[in-house]
Coordinates of C-alpha atoms in Angstrom, one line a residue:
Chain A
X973 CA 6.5 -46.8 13.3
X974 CA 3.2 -48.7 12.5
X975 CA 2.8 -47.9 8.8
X976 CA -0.7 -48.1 7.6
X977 CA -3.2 -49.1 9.9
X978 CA -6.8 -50.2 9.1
X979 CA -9.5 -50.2 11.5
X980 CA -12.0 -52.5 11.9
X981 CA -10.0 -55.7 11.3
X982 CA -13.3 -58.1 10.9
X983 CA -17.1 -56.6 10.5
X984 CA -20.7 -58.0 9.7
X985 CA -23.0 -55.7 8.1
X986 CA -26.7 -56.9 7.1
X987 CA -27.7 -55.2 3.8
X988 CA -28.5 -51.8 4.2
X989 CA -27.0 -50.9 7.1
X990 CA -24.1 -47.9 6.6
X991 CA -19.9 -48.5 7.7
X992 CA -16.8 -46.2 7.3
X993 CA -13.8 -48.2 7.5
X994 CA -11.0 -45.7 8.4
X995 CA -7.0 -46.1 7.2
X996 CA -4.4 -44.3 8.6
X997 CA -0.6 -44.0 8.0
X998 CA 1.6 -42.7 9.9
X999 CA 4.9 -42.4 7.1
X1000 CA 3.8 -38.6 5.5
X1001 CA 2.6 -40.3 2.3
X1002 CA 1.2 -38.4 0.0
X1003 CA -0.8 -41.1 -1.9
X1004 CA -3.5 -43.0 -0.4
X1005 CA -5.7 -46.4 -2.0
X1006 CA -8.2 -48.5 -1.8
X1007 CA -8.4 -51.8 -3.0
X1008 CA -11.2 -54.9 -2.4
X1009 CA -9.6 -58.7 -2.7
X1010 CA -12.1 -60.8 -4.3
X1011 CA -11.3 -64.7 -4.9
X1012 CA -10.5 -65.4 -8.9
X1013 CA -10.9 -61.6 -9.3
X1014 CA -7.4 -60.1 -7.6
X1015 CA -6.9 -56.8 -6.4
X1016 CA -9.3 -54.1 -8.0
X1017 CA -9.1 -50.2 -6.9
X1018 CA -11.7 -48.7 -5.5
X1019 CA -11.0 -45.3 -4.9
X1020 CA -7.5 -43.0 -4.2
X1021 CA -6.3 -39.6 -3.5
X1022 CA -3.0 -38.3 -4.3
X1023 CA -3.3 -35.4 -1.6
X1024 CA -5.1 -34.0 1.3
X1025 CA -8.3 -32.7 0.2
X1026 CA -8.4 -35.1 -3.1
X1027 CA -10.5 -38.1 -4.7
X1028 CA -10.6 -39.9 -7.4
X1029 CA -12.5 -43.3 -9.1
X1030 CA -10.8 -46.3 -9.7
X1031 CA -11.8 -49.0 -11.2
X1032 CA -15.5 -50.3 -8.9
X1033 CA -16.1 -47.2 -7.4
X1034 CA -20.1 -47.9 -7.1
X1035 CA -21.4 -48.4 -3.5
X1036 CA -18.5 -46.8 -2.6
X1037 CA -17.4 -42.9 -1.2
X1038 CA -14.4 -41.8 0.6
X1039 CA -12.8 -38.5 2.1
X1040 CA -9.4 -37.2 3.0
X1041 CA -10.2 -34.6 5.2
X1042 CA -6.4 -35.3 6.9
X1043 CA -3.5 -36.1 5.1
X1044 CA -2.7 -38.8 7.2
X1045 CA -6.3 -40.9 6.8
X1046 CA -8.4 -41.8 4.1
X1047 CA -11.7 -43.1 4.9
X1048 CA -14.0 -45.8 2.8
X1049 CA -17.5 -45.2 3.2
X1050 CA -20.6 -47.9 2.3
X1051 CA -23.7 -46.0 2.3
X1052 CA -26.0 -48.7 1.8
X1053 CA -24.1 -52.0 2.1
X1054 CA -25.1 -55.0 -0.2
X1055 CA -23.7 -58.9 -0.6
X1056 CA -21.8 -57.8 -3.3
X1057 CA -19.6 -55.9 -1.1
X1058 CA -18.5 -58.6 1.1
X1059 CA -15.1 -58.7 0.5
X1060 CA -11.8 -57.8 2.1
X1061 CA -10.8 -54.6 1.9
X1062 CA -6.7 -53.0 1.6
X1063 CA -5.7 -49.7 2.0
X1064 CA -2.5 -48.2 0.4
X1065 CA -0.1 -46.0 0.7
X1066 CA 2.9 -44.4 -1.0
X1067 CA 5.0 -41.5 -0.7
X1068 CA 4.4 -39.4 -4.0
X1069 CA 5.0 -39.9 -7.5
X1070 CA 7.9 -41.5 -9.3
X1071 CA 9.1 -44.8 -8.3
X1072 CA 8.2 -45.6 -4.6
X1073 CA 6.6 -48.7 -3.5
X1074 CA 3.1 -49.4 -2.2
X1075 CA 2.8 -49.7 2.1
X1076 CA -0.3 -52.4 2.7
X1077 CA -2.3 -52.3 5.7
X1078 CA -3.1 -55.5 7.0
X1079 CA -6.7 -55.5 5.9
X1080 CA -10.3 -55.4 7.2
X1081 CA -12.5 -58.5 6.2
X1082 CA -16.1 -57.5 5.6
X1083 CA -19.5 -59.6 5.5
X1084 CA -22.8 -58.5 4.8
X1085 CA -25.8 -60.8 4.8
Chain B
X935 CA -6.2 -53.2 -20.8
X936 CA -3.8 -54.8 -19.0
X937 CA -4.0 -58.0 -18.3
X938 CA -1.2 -59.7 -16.0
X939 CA -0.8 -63.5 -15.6
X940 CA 1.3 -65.6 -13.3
X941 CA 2.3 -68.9 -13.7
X942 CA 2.0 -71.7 -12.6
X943 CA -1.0 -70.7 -9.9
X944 CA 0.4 -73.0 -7.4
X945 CA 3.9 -73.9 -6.7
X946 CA 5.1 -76.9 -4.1
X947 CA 9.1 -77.6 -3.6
X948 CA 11.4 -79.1 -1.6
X949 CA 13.3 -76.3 1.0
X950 CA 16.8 -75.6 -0.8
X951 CA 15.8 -75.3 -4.2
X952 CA 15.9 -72.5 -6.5
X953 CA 12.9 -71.4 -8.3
X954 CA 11.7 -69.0 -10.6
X955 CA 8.2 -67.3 -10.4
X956 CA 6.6 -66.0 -13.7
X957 CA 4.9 -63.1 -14.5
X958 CA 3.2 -61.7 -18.2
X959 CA 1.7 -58.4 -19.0
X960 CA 0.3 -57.3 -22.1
X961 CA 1.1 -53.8 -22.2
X962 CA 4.5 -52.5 -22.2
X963 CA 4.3 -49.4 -21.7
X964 CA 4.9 -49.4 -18.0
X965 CA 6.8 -46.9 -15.7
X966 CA 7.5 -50.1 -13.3
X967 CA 6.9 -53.0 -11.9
X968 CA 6.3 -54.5 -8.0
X969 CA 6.6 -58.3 -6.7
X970 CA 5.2 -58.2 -3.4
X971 CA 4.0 -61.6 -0.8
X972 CA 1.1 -61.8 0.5
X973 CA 1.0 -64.4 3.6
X974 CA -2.3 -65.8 5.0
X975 CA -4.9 -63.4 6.9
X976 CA -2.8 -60.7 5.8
X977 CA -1.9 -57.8 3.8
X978 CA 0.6 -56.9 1.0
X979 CA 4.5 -56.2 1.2
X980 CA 6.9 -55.2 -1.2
X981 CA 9.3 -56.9 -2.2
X982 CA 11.2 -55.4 -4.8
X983 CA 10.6 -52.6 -7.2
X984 CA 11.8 -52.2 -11.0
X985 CA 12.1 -49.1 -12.6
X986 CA 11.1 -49.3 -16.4
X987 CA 14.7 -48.4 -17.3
X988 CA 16.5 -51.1 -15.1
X989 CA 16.4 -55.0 -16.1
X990 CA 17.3 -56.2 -12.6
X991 CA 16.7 -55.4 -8.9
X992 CA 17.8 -57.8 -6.1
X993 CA 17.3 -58.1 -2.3
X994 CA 19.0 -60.8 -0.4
X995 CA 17.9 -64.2 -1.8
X996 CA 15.3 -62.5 -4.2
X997 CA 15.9 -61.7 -7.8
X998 CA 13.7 -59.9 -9.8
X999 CA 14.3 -59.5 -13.9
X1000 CA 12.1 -57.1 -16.3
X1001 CA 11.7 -57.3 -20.3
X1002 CA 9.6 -54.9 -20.9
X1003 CA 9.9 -55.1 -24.6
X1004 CA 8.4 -58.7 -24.0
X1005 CA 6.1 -57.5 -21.5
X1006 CA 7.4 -60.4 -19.3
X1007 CA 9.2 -60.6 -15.3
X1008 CA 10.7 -63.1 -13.5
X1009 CA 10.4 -63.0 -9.6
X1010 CA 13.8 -65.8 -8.7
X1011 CA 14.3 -67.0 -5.1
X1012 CA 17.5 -69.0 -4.1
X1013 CA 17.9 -71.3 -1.6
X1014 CA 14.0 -71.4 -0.4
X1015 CA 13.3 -72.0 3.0
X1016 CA 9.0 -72.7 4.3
X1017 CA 9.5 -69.0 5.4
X1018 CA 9.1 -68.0 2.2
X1019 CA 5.3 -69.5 1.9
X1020 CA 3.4 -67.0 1.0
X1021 CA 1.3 -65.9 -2.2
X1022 CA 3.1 -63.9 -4.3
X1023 CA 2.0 -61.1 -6.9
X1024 CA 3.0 -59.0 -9.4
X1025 CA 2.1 -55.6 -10.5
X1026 CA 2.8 -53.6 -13.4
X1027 CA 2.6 -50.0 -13.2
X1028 CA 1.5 -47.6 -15.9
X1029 CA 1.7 -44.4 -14.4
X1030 CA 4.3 -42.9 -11.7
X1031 CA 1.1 -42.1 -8.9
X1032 CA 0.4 -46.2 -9.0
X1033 CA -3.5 -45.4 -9.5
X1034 CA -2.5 -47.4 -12.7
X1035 CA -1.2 -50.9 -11.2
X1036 CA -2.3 -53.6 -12.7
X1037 CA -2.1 -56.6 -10.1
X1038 CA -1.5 -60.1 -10.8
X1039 CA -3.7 -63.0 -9.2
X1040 CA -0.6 -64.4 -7.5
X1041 CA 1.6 -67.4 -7.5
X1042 CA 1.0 -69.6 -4.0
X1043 CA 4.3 -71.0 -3.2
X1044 CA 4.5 -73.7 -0.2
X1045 CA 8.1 -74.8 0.7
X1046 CA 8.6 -77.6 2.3
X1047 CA 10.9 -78.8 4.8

């Protein structure tokens, strides 16, 4: 069972230049996240879905889209990367609503110059 | 808007001793709250989860407490060992779909042997 997998693990963008960074999970969970892990700032969300076919702003969505074409991946697009982006990026998981806890994937650690 | 804070930032002990990990929130209306570690290079895992209606939850060595009322949780670990290094955070939750978490900066915790 590998949980919630995030794909690349490390990536250097110069500004500009476009990414998707893909998450899959593999538990049927309904809910999906994305987070950014900044130094001094914590974790802030991004974006989420709470379904197939769903999207919705979190907190910095700007600089930021994402789709959920397939219930089992949610994708985190930068059109147009910038330096303010470099960051590492989490995606989340969880079954539904109520009282069930986040799954973490392990992470991809982006750089743009 | 809720603000969480951990304290202390940075916690060093002796492997064997009991300690207690602190966590403040400044609104209580929450549905309920997460600990989870965070090692190195890594990303998040759950630890334990606390309903709003429940004032403990416990997993092995790990106790965690919730006043809501006070807006305040404790995260306890008995008998540490340097296994448990790791950052750990806390994250209040004001809604049941967890868009609404609210995380902590963390409390790194370094066990020594």
């Amino acid at each position: 069972n590998a949980g919630v997998t995030q794909t690349p693990k490390f990536r250097v963008l110069k500004t500009g230049q476009s990414m998707t960074l893909l998450c899959a999970q593999d538990m049927n969970h309904e809910y999906m996240y994305w987070y950014r892990q900044d130094p001094g700032m914590g974790l802030r969300l991004i974006h989420y879905s709470v379904g197939e076919g769903t999207t919705a702003k979190g907190e910095v969505p700007d600089g930021y889209n994402v789709s959920r074409l397939k219930k089992q991946n949610f994708l985190l697009g930068l059109e147009s990367a910038a330096p303010s982006q470099t960051s590492v990026y989490f995606c989340a998981s969880k079954l539904g609503a109520g009282n069930s806890p986040l799954h973490f994937g392990n992470g991809t650690r982006l750089t743009v110059t | 808007k809720q603000e969480v804070t951990q304290i202390p930032a940075a916690l060093s002990v002796p492997e064997g001793e009991n300690l207690v990990l602190n966590c403040s929130f400044t609104d209580s209306a929450i549905y309920n709250l997460q600990w989870f570690r965070q090692d190195p290079g890594k990303g998040l895992t759950s630890l334990l989860l606390i309903q709003s209606s429940q004032r403990e939850q416990t997993s092995g060595r790990l106790n965690a407490s919730l006043d809501k009322s006070s807006g305040r949780s404790t995260l306890y670990i008995a008998a540490s060992q340097p296994g448990d290094s790791a950052t750990y955070l806390c994250a209040p939750n004001r809604g049941g779909s967890n868009y609404k978490l609210t995380f902590g900066k963390g409390t790194l915790l370094t066990v020594n042997p």
